[in-house]
XYZ file of C-alpha atoms in Angstrom:
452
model
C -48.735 -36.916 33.094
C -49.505 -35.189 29.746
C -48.392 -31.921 31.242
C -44.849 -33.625 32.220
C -44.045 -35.181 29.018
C -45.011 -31.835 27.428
C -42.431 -30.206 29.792
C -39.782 -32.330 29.021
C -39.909 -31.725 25.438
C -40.042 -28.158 25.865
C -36.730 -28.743 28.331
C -34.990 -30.579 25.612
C -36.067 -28.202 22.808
C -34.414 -25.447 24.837
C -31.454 -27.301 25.496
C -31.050 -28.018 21.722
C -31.738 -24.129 20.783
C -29.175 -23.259 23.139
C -26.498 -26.087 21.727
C -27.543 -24.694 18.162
C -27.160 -21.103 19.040
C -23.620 -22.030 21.242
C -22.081 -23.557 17.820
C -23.603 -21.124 16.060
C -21.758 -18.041 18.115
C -18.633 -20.262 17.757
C -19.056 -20.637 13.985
C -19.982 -16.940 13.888
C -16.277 -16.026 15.839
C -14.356 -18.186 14.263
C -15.240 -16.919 10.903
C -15.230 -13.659 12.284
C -11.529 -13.692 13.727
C -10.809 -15.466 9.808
C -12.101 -11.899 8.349
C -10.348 -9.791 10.968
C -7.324 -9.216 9.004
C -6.252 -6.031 7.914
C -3.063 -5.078 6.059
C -1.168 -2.103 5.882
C 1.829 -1.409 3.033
C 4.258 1.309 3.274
C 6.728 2.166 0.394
C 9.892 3.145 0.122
C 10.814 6.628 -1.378
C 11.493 5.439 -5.048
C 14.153 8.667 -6.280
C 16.340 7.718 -9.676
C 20.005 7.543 -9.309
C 22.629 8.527 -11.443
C 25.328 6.331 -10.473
C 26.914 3.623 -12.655
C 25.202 0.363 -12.319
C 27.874 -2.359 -14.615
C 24.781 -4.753 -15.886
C 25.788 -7.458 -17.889
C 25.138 -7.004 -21.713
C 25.354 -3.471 -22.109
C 27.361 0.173 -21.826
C 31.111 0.190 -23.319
C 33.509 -2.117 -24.755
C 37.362 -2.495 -25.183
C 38.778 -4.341 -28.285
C 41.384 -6.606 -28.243
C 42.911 -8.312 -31.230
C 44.749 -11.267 -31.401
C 46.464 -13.078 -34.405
C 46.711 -16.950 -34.496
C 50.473 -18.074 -35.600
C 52.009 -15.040 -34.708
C 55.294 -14.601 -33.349
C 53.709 -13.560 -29.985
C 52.072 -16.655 -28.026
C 49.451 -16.132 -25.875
C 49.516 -15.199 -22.874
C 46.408 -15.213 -19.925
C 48.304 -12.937 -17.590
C 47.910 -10.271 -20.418
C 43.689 -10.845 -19.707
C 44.527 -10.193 -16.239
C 46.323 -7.530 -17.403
C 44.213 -6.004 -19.072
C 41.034 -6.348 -16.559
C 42.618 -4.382 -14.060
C 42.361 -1.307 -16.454
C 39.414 -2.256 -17.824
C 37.560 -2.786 -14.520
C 34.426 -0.841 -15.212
C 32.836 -2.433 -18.316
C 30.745 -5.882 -18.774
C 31.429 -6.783 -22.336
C 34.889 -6.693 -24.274
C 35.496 -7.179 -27.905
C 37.738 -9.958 -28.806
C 38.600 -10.214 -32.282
C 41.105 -12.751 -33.463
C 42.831 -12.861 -37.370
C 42.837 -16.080 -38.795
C 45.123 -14.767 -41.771
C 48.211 -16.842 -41.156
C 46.278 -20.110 -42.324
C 44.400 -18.770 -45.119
C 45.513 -21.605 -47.190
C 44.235 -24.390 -45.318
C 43.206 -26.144 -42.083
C 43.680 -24.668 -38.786
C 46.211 -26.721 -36.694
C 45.839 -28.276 -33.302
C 47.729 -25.116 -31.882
C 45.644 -22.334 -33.378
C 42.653 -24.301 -32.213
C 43.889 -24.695 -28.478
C 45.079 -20.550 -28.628
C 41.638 -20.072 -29.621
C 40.458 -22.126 -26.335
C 43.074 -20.056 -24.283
C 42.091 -16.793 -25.342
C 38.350 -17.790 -24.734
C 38.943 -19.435 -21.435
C 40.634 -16.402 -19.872
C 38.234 -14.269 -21.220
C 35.353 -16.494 -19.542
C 37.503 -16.044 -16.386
C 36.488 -12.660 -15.988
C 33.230 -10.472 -15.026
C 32.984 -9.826 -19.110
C 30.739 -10.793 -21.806
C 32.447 -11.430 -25.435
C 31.609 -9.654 -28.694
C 33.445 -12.190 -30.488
C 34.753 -12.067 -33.827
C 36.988 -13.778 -36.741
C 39.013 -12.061 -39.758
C 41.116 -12.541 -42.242
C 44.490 -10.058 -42.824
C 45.068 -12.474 -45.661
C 42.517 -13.656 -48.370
C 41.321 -17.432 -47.541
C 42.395 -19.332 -50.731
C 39.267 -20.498 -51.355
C 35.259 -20.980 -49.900
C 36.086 -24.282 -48.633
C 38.955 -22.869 -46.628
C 36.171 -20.366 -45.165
C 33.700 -23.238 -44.472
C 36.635 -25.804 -42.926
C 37.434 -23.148 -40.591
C 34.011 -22.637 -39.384
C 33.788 -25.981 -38.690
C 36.968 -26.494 -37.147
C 36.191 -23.483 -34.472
C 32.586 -24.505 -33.574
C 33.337 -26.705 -30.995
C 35.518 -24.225 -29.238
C 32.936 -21.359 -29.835
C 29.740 -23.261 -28.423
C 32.281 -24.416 -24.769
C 32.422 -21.049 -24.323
C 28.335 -20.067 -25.485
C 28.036 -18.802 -21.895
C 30.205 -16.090 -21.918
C 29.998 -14.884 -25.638
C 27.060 -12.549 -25.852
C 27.448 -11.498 -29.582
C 29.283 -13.596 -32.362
C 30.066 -11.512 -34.998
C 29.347 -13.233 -38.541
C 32.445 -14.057 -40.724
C 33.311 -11.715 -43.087
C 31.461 -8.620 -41.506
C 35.020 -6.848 -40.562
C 36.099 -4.581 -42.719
C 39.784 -5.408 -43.515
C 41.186 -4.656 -46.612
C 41.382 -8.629 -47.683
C 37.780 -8.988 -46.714
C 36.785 -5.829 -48.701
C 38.606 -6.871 -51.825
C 37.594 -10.675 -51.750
C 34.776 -11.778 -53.687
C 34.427 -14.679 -51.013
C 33.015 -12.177 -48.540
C 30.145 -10.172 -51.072
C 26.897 -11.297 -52.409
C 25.449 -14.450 -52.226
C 28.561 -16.117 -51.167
C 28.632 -13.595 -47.540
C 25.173 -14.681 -47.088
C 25.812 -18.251 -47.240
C 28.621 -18.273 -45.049
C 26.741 -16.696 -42.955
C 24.244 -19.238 -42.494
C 26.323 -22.031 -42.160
C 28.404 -20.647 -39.317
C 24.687 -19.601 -37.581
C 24.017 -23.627 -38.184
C 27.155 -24.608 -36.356
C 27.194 -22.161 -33.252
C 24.510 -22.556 -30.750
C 21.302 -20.850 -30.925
C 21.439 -18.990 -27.518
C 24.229 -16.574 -28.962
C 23.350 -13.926 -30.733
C 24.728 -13.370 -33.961
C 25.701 -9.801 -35.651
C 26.137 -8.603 -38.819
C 27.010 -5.010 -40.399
C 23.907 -3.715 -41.768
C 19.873 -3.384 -41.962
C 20.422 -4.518 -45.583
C 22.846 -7.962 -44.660
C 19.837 -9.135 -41.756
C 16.756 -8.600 -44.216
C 18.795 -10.656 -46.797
C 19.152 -13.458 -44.435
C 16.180 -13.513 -42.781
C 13.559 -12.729 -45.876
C 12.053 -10.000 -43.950
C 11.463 -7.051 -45.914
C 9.515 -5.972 -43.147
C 10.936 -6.867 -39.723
C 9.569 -9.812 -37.651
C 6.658 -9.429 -35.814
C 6.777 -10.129 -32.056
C 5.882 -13.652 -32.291
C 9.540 -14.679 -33.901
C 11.226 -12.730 -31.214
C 13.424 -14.931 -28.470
C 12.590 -17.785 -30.529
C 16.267 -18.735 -31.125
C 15.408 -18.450 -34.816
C 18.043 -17.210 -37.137
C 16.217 -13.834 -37.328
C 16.056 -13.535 -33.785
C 19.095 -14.001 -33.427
C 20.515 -11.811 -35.926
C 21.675 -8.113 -33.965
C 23.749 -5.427 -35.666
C 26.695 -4.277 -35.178
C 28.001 -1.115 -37.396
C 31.299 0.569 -37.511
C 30.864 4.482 -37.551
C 27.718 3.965 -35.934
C 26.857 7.809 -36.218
C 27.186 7.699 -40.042
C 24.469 9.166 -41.985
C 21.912 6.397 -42.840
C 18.321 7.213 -44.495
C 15.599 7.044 -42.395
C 14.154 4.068 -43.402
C 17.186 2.747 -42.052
C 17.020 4.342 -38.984
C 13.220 3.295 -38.786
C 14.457 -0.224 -39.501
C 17.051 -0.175 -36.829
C 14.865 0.819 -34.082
C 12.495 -1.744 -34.823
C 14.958 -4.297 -34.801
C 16.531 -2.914 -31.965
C 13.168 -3.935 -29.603
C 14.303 -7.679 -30.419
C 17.758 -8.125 -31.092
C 20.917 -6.014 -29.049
C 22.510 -2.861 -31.718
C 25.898 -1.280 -31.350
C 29.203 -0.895 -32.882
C 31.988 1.876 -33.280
C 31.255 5.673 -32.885
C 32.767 8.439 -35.158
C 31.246 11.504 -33.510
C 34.307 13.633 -34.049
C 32.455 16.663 -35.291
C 29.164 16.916 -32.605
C 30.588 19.600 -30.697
C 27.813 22.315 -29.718
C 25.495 20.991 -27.131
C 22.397 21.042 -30.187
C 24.613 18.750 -31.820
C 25.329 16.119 -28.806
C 21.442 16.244 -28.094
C 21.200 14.901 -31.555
C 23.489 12.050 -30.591
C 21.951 10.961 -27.962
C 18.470 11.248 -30.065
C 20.084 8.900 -32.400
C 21.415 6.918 -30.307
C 18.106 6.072 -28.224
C 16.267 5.894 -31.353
C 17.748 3.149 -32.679
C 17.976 1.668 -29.269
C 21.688 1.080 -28.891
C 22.535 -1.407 -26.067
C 26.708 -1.156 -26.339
C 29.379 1.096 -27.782
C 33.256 1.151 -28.110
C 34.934 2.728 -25.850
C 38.868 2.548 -27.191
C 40.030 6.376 -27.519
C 38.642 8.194 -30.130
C 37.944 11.743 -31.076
C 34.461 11.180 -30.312
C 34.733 9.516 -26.846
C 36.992 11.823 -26.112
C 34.673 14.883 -26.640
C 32.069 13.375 -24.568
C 34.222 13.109 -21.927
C 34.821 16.466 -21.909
C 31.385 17.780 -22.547
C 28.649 17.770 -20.057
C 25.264 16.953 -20.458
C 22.520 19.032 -19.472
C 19.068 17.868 -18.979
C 16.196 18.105 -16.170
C 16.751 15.141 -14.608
C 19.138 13.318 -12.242
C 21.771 12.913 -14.416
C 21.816 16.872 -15.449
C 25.653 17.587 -14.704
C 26.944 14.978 -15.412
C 29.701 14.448 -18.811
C 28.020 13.195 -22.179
C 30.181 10.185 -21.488
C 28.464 9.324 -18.303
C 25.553 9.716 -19.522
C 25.981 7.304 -22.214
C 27.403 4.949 -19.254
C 24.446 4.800 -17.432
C 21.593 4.664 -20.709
C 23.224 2.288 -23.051
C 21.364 -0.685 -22.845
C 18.225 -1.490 -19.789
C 18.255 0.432 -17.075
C 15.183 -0.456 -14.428
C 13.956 2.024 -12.159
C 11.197 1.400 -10.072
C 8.154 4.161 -9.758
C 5.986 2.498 -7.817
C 4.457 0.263 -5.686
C 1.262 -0.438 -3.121
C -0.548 -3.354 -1.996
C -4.547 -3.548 -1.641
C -6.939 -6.220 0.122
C -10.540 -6.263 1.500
C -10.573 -8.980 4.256
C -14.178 -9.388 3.323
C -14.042 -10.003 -0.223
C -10.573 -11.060 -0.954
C -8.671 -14.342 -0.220
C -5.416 -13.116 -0.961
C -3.979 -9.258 -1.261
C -2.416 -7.942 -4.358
C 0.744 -6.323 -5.021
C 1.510 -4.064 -7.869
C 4.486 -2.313 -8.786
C 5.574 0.086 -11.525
C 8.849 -0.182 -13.572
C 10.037 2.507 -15.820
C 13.162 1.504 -18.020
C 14.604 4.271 -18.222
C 17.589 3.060 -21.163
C 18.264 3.169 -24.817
C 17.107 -0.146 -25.018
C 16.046 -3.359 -24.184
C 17.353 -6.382 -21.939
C 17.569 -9.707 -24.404
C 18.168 -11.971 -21.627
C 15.059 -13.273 -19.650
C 15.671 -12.629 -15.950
C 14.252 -14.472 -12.954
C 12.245 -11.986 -10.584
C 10.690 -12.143 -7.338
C 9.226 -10.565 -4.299
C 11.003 -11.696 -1.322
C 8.944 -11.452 2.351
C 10.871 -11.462 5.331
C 9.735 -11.554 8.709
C 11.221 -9.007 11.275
C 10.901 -11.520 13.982
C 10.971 -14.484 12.575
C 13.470 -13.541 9.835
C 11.420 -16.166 7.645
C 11.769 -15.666 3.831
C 8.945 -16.486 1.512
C 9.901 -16.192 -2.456
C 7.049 -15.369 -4.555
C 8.459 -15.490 -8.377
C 6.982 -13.095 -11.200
C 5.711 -14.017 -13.980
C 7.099 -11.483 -15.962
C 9.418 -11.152 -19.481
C 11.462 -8.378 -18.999
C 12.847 -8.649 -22.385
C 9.874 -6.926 -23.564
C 10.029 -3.684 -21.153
C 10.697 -1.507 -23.728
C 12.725 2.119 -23.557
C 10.737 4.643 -22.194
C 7.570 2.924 -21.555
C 6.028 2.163 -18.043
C 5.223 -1.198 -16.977
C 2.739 -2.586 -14.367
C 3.231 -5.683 -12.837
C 0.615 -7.230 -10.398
C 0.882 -10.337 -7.792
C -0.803 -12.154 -5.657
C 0.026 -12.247 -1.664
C -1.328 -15.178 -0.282
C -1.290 -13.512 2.985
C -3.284 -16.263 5.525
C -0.391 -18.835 4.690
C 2.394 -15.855 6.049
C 0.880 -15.233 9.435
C 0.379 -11.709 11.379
C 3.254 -9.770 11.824
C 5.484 -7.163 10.307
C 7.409 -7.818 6.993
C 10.516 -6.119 5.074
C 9.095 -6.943 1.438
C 12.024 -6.554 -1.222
C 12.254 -6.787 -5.144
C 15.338 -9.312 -6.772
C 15.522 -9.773 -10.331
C 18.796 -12.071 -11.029
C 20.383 -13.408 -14.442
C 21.378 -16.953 -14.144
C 23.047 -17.437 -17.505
C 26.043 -14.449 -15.996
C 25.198 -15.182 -12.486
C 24.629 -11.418 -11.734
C 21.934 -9.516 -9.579
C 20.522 -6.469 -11.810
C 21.260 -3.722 -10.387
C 18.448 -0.787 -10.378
C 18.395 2.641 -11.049
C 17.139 3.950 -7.763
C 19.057 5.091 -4.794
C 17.748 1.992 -2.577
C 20.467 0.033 -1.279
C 21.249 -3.549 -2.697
C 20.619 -6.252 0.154
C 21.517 -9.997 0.135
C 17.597 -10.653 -0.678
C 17.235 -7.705 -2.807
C 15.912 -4.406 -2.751
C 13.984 -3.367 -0.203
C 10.682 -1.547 -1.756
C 9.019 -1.340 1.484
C 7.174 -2.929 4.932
C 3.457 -4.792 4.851
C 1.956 -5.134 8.105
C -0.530 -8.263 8.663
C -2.986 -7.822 11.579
């Protein structure tokens, strides 16, 4: 009897061994088949193009000049007009002479031109540089001041589209040059007060290093911490007529400091670089003080880089000076590289990293929204990962790494088309970059990761 009850607990040991052991085994595959992921990334050949890639914010800009009260109304057909000459530039300079009511308030009419002109400009693919003058000497401050006040409103409708404001009484026109109204103290404060009335999301520009450290109190320029803070000094960008003029080198030093927070640019007067030395010197210059825009109206200068070709040891060697300038004033992204790693033992989710180069005289001052889009090739399923990155502070010339994280068990096996799309919301344009990829409605496509 002893023997039998012995026997049956040995049964039911073995039976719960086995039960243990069978969960156990399951446990062991399960966990197993969890682990048994591998993934595979292959990239796309990453070569630099030299083709023309019209990003908003930078490369040339036409003027056009319009005078309030004038015997000529406006006209928005003449925008029209105009853009279908002008059809390979993001920015345009619109400058508009407030001379005819220098003696007083601006009437309901100037006021709605003023709307006109700024609404048809808005109409188009084109960011404003936008500017006021006098032909005529204001009668007095309070003229100045009243009319600031009286355009505001219009101004900050249109804050979208104008990129750069240019600060009253920065123009050199005779009036302005000879009127005490627009010197000193009294330039600086008007200044100010039209920066108080005009929203803080347009930049601002005034002539010289000398103007922006009197407003701003910076005898040294701002540290990183002010930049894209909507602050009057980070807001503050220069723009210089005869931007190849001989300046000290503290100035220069100055500018490109300035230039890594704030966009530069202005007129050129490079007339007499004519040997090849000479237009390697301009570009020098021009890179150094990290110049995101340029006119482009004819001019000896422009002129002589279209007709001179640059020669370098890179992709854009052959191309004219002009061309050059076309495709390096301003950002200009190009990816390097790119690769994915994960260890299905250690790591819960892979990591991407890829390697940007901007390859431009400057900066981007706009933030733009970038991602990593997934898309599976039989599925066609999209999944957006967003990066937390701040472009504005990929600097000229310098390499930057940017890592993710793939949170591959949520995307399931299978084969992917992974692409790269970095947008601007505030122009409502896809940046373009400076590799020969082809653009795609999700992006760029920077290569396939395989999930097994």
């Amino acid at each position: 009897m002893k023997k039998s009850r012995a026997g049956r607990k040995g049964v039911r040991f073995l039976i719960l061994l086995v039960m243990v052991l069978c969960v156990t085994s399951v446990a062991g595959v399960w966990m197993l088949r969890q682990k048994n992921i591998t993934v595979s990334f292959q990239p796309e050949a990453y070569e630099l193009s030299n083709e023309q890639l019209n990003n908003p914010y930078c490369g040339w800009y036409h003027t056009y000049d319009y005078v309030l009260g004038g015997e000529n109304p406006f006209d928005s057909k003449s925008v029209q007009e105009a853009v279908k000459t002008d059809n390979n530039t993001r920015l345009c300079r619109v400058e508009v002479d407030l001379g005819a009511y220098a003696t007083g308030k601006l009437p309901p009419e100037a006021l709605e031109q003023v709307n006109e002109i700024l609404a048809a400009w808005s109409a188009t693919d084109k960011q404003m540089l936008l500017g006021f003058y006098y032909s005529v000497v204001p009668a007095t401050m309070e003229t100045i001041y009243l009319h600031i006040e009286q355009l505001a409103p219009v101004v900050n409708e249109y804050s979208n589209n104008i990129y750069a404001l240019q600060c009253f009484g920065t123009k050199s026109t005779d009036a302005m040059l000879g009127s005490d109204f627009f010197k000193g103290d009294h330039l600086l404060e008007v200044i100010q007060y039209q920066a108080s009335m005009t929203k803080s999301d347009m930049f601002l520009a005034v002539e010289s290093i000398q103007q922006y450290e009197a407003l701003t109190g910076f005898l040294n320029l701002p540290s990183e911490d002010v930049a894209f803070t909507e602050t009057l000094a980070a807001r503050l960008g220069i723009c210089r007529d005869g931007i190849m003029r001989e300046i000290s080198q503290a100035e220069k030093q100055a500018l490109g400091q300035l230039g890594a927070y704030v966009p530069m640019g202005g007129v050129p007067d490079a007339e007499n670089y004519t040997e090849q030395e000479q237009i390697s010197s301009v570009l020098e210059e021009l890179q150094g003080q990290r110049v995101s825009y340029l006119c482009g109206d004819d001019s000896p200068g422009v002129t002589l880089w279209k007709n001179e070709t640059y020669r370098g040891e890179d992709a854009f060697s052959g191309v004219t000076v002009y061309d050059y300038l076309t495709t390096h004033l301003g950002y200009r992204y190009a990816l390097e590289k790119a690769e994915v790693s994960f260890d299905n033992w250690t790591d819960e989710k892979a990591v991407m990293s890829l390697t940007v180069r901007n390859i431009g005289f400057s900066n981007a001052y706009r933030l733009f929204d970038t991602s990593i889009l997934l898309k599976n090739t039989e599925t066609e399923e999209v999944f957006t990962i967003p990066l937390e990155v701040d472009n504005r502070k990929w600097l000229p010339g310098e390499e930057v790494s940017v890592g993710l994280d793939l949170d591959i068990k949520s995307y399931g096996k299978g084969k992917y088309y992974v692409y790269l799309m970095m947008l601007d919301t505030k122009a409502g344009d896809v940046i373009r970059m400076g590799n020969t990829l082809p653009l795609t409605n999700n992006g760029y496509p920077i290569g396939v990761l395989e999930i097994q």
